Amino acid sequence: MNSVSESLQLEMYRRMGLIRHFDQAVQKLFNSGRIPGSTHLSIGQEGEVVGACMALREDDYMVGNHRSHGHPIGKGAGVNALMAEILGKATGVNQGKGGSMHLADFSVGSLGESSIVGSGLPVAVGAALGSKMQGNDRVTLCFFGDGASNQGYFHESMNMAALWKLPVVFLCENNGYGVTTPNRRAAALEDISARAAGYGTPSTIVDGQQCLAVYDAVTEAVERARGGDGPTLVEAKTYRYHHHSEGPLYDNMTYRPDEELAAWKLRDPLLLFRQQLAGYLGAAELDKIEEQAQAEIAGALEFAELSPFPEPEEGYTHLYRTPIAVYGGEL
Amino acid sequence: MNSVSESLQLEMYRRMGLIRHFDQAVQKLFNSGRIPGSTHLSIGQEGEVVGACMALREDDYMVGNHRSHGHPIGKGAGVNALMAEILGKATGVNQGKGGSMHLADFSVGSLGESSIVGSGLPVAVGAALGSKMQGNDRVTLCFFGDGASNQGYFHESMNMAALWKLPVVFLCENNGYGVTTPNRRAAALEDISARAAGYGTPSTIVDGQQCLAVYDAVTEAVERARGGDGPTLVEAKTYRYHHHSEGPLYDNMTYRPDEELAAWKLRDPLLLFRQQLAGYLGAAELDKIEEQAQAEIAGALEFAELSPFPEPEEGYTHLYRTPIAVYGGEL
Amino acid sequence: MAKITFLEAIAQAQHEEMARDDSVFLMGEDVSGNVYGSSGGLLEEFGPQRVLDTPICESGFTGVAIGAAMVGMRPIVDYTIASFMYLATDQLVSMAAKSSYMYGGQTHIPAVFRAAMFYNGGIAAQHSDRNYSMFMNVPGLKIVVPSSPYDAKGLLKSAIRDDDPVLIFEDGNLWGQRGEVPGEEYLLPFGQANVLKVGSDVTIVAIAARVGESVKAAERLAKEGITAEVIDPRTLVPLDTHTILESVAKTGRLLVVDQGHRTCGAAGEIAAVVAEQGFWDLQAPIKRLTAPDMQIPFSTALEQGFYPDAGMIATAARELVKE
Amino acid sequence: MAKITFLEAIAQAQHEEMARDDSVFLMGEDVSGNVYGSSGGLLEEFGPQRVLDTPICESGFTGVAIGAAMVGMRPIVDYTIASFMYLATDQLVSMAAKSSYMYGGQTHIPAVFRAAMFYNGGIAAQHSDRNYSMFMNVPGLKIVVPSSPYDAKGLLKSAIRDDDPVLIFEDGNLWGQRGEVPGEEYLLPFGQANVLKVGSDVTIVAIAARVGESVKAAERLAKEGITAEVIDPRTLVPLDTHTILESVAKTGRLLVVDQGHRTCGAAGEIAAVVAEQGFWDLQAPIKRLTAPDMQIPFSTALEQGFYPDAGMIATAARELVKE
Ligand SMILES: Cc1ncc(C[n+]2csc(CCOP(=O)(O)OP(=O)(O)O)c2C)c(N)n1
Ligand SMILES: Cc1ncc(C[n+]2csc(CCOP(=O)(O)OP(=O)(O)O)c2C)c(N)n1
Ligand SMILES: [Mg+2]
Ligand SMILES: [Mg+2]
């Protein structure tokens, strides 16, 4: 950890702040009815998101999921186009076609956020296979939840990655719940990492609230992957402060005790980061970074608000790269 | 093992003989062009098939797969209707609708042989769930291959069975190959049983050529299941003497060395059974049993040959239990 | 009669059938938590074994339902969203649809598979599927598409008692809609269409939430002197071709309205049946109004206009009547 | 011109494209072993990395292909049998078909998914699927159904070069069939039907192995003085509606022949298109000849007669011409 440069730590803190403020802004937008569909926030999980992403090289790949506002930000995406996407604007990263559940930014190696739980796992393995075939040394990082680990995709992906020694890192964001179902009522063993043994794959459990701990674990996994020694399963124990998704659906739900949430909040990843760096990086410096992050999100919000909605015709583009005639509604 | 009664041992030997002769008869039929489609023989695997099935109670359930002529026989099905099914006759156990890849006999608890690799696993878990819900103490035994263990179904099924402590026994018939692909080029670890640890499930590796060893291992697993302690993964190391399926497709294929086959044949399950019982059960007695088995298969063959083909109209029945009008070809 | 929501009707049907028959149980992700509102009160009454939360593994738990059905249980599987059925397609097609047939009637699969369709809600491509048409191509399944609380309850109860695998597609746009549902028990048979409006100028066959839009369109058209007959097939497999053909015999004109994609969709099937069996009655080309053959965008600015509404239906009907 | 089998044509196309473009590779179960004969010589020439045997995990390795495509590879996935695509349906629909659209064109999936259809071979319900129709309902996929060695090679080469996900359904009943294939390189465009017989009495649109049966039927009919125009669409998505409509404008009669199930099948789609756009040209009801809406039995005694053959096609055409 001491090997992590000061500038890198500042950048980590900055990205954690960006994600926190991004999601807080999204929450407000959602509550005011500005965002259609459903939206999933990662407030509370910023530590593992940033720690894992920053262990990557810029040209490495990353695959997210339904709870992926933070993942592209962690990987270095600009926030303007992400925020515009959330509002369904023409300037959105997907030109308004994807929205909250598909915030991908391919320009920074964020290879898509599939909201079909577990479906990103084999895609990440495929990207790693592609890198290997192309003879470059890129690594692919795949985020997935504790809930996703019960999909067959997890097994098939672990097996292929281990068998072919592919440069992929599996990062399980174990936040204890899939929607309202606690992990212990969905997985036979609470530690997802226990499953790695079945593939002869190294695994590790890491405190997901400690950004630097995650960074270290993933750095080791990335080195292993880049060195040709195959995948690693990293399980980050973490927590989402919000319910599964925004909106009234989960109001008054009792699937998790209030004390549990309160206890986790005491271990807030931004807070812990500050504590850990206390003395080494000054509070003023960190405050400034956070303020800048907040300002950047405010700017993104303004950018998004001022951006135009796409023209209806745009709904009929991008289906194919080589277009063919299809029935196109009233157009 | 010594606790296994003589009559049970005789019955084991009888069923092994039935399976061997059944498949040898099927091979001849196939070679003479009498069987459409494709057919998969389990010659060489009779030890594990019978050892596992006979550890069940008569009212227990069993789920097979594409290589399942032996499984229903092991579970106690009559051979006439099975052989007639192979020939597509009206007297077949499925009235000619299923054929070689679907030799189920529900009357003895054989709950279907799905030829979609791996798809029987969750079905077995479902049968076990049903038993638990119904409050009976039936156990379900699920056969699947080494190849099938790489399907997502394996993972999902192991997890649910372990999570819910269901009365199911997973019996992996590890014959070293899926079609032409050796297990070591398909699974990250050669021992499938290693995967059980990820679900906190007990597992064991057993010599699949030793019928009684399999019987013992599965008996223990069945007791655990019946006692409410959940699933066990039993991996039987075995070998198929024939290629994946009958016909010329695999002629001259070199995916497995001749010496390997020769070595396994020295450990033929029927041979080993005789050796193990030598002195205890006389050769004459065993010869007689095998001759009777052979005669029974000859009888089944005659029954099947003499049986009529189904009438074409029969092709339009059984789609639904509560029929509805559907477009029915020329009918 | 009480006015209840579509969702309450579903909940009632499940409740009544679970109370009636011990072998009926509900399974799926988060069903005990009643997240969406169709399983309220069930956990309290029937306990966690019969209101079974599953891990997230659609292919696996569909197989579990099928296995349980084989040994005499009657599972109701709730996928929550129809898009997740793609993970379970192998079990639905290779096992649920085929088992009775390939085992020569030795077994049968009395299971219900419920799935909601949340299109038109800014929920983007991966959650907006209206995919009943794909499953209509699979012999061995029965396909139900209720368009009102009354239908939802009566059809779901029939589905639970049916001895074959039944897929119920619930239109999420209808979940909150209220309608009259009798206090007494009733069942609705499969294969009997509902004629919501009688008319003689044009036949409109519509599916799920398009039924209400078509009724609205018919009301507008009536003011212009055009009488449209609005037919809701209620079940797509079996399909009540008789009612549709009789109507076309009277009107000579057919408009099929569907929120699904066009190519190989339910609307095309209905059109083809009439082009074959009702051809001589037709006085104008058949017309399909469907969603475009396009994936579903997130932005409301893009999604609006994707699904035929009352205005589009009325326009199409008017054109047809002129031909 | 050399006469080669359909399978050899497939093998040639793969060989040529792999030699031409390093990013093309083949993957699937047992592909290196060349079990069925479509990958002969590839292992020796391109090595095990580009002729990649996968574990048995259709859903996973389909995702792998998609991920590889996202980073610039051009995978050809061989499912061997179309029935196994059900396990991969989620990846095919939710990822392959949707990624370009939902990411606003940031990515695209240049992958080919090959699947053989082995119906009519006593291979029973779980291996006899002819399921292109289900995937025709999914916008974002392109669907190819070659009916001859010449078409197979030219269409497969185009598919490999296409920047979108292409599903190729190979009719197993044609694998051994020989046909002329030029030595020089050629590509066949998508969306251009092939008119195999010119005629003026009836239009027969046929798919895959039904094309040959239709040509045979047309030859019999010719002897009776009935001239049938036989059209092979070659690709079902995109569909060359223009050629079909022009033909119907001439003949006034349409027979669609398909080995798939009827309900929501390709034949119904073609019928619907003509009932909409070619209605005024029609002089008789449209007729579909398809497999029954039944699962596929094992026994030859039962399966025979399930798929429309030359005799059935000729009979249907004769009846149509009389109307
Ligand atoms: C295949 C599939 N099944 C169900 C859902 C609905 N769903 C969305 S997120 C989610 C829970 C996922 O839990 P987990 O993987 O732990 O991720 P988390 O939400 O906790 O970050 C579910 C069930 C889905 N999107 N896809
Ligand atoms: C889903 C699926 N994929 C592929 C196949 C083709 N196939 C039939 S058996 C088989 C090999 C299975 O290997 P294993 O599970 O080890 O069983 P074994 O044949 O060795 O008994 C394959 C690939 C299939 N039937 N189903
Ligand atoms: Mg979670
Ligand atoms: Mg094997």
Tab-separated table of C-alpha atoms in Angstrom, chain B residues 25 52 86 94 106 249 315:
chain	number	residue	atom	x	y	z
B	25	ALA	CA	-27.677	-56.191	-28.877
B	52	ALA	CA	-25.454	-46.505	-7.783
B	86	ILE	CA	-35.036	-48.534	-29.280
B	94	ASN	CA	-42.389	-44.285	-24.716
B	106	PHE	CA	-41.427	-43.750	-14.869
B	249	LEU	CA	-18.261	-40.925	-37.324
B	315	GLY	CA	-47.407	-39.246	-33.816
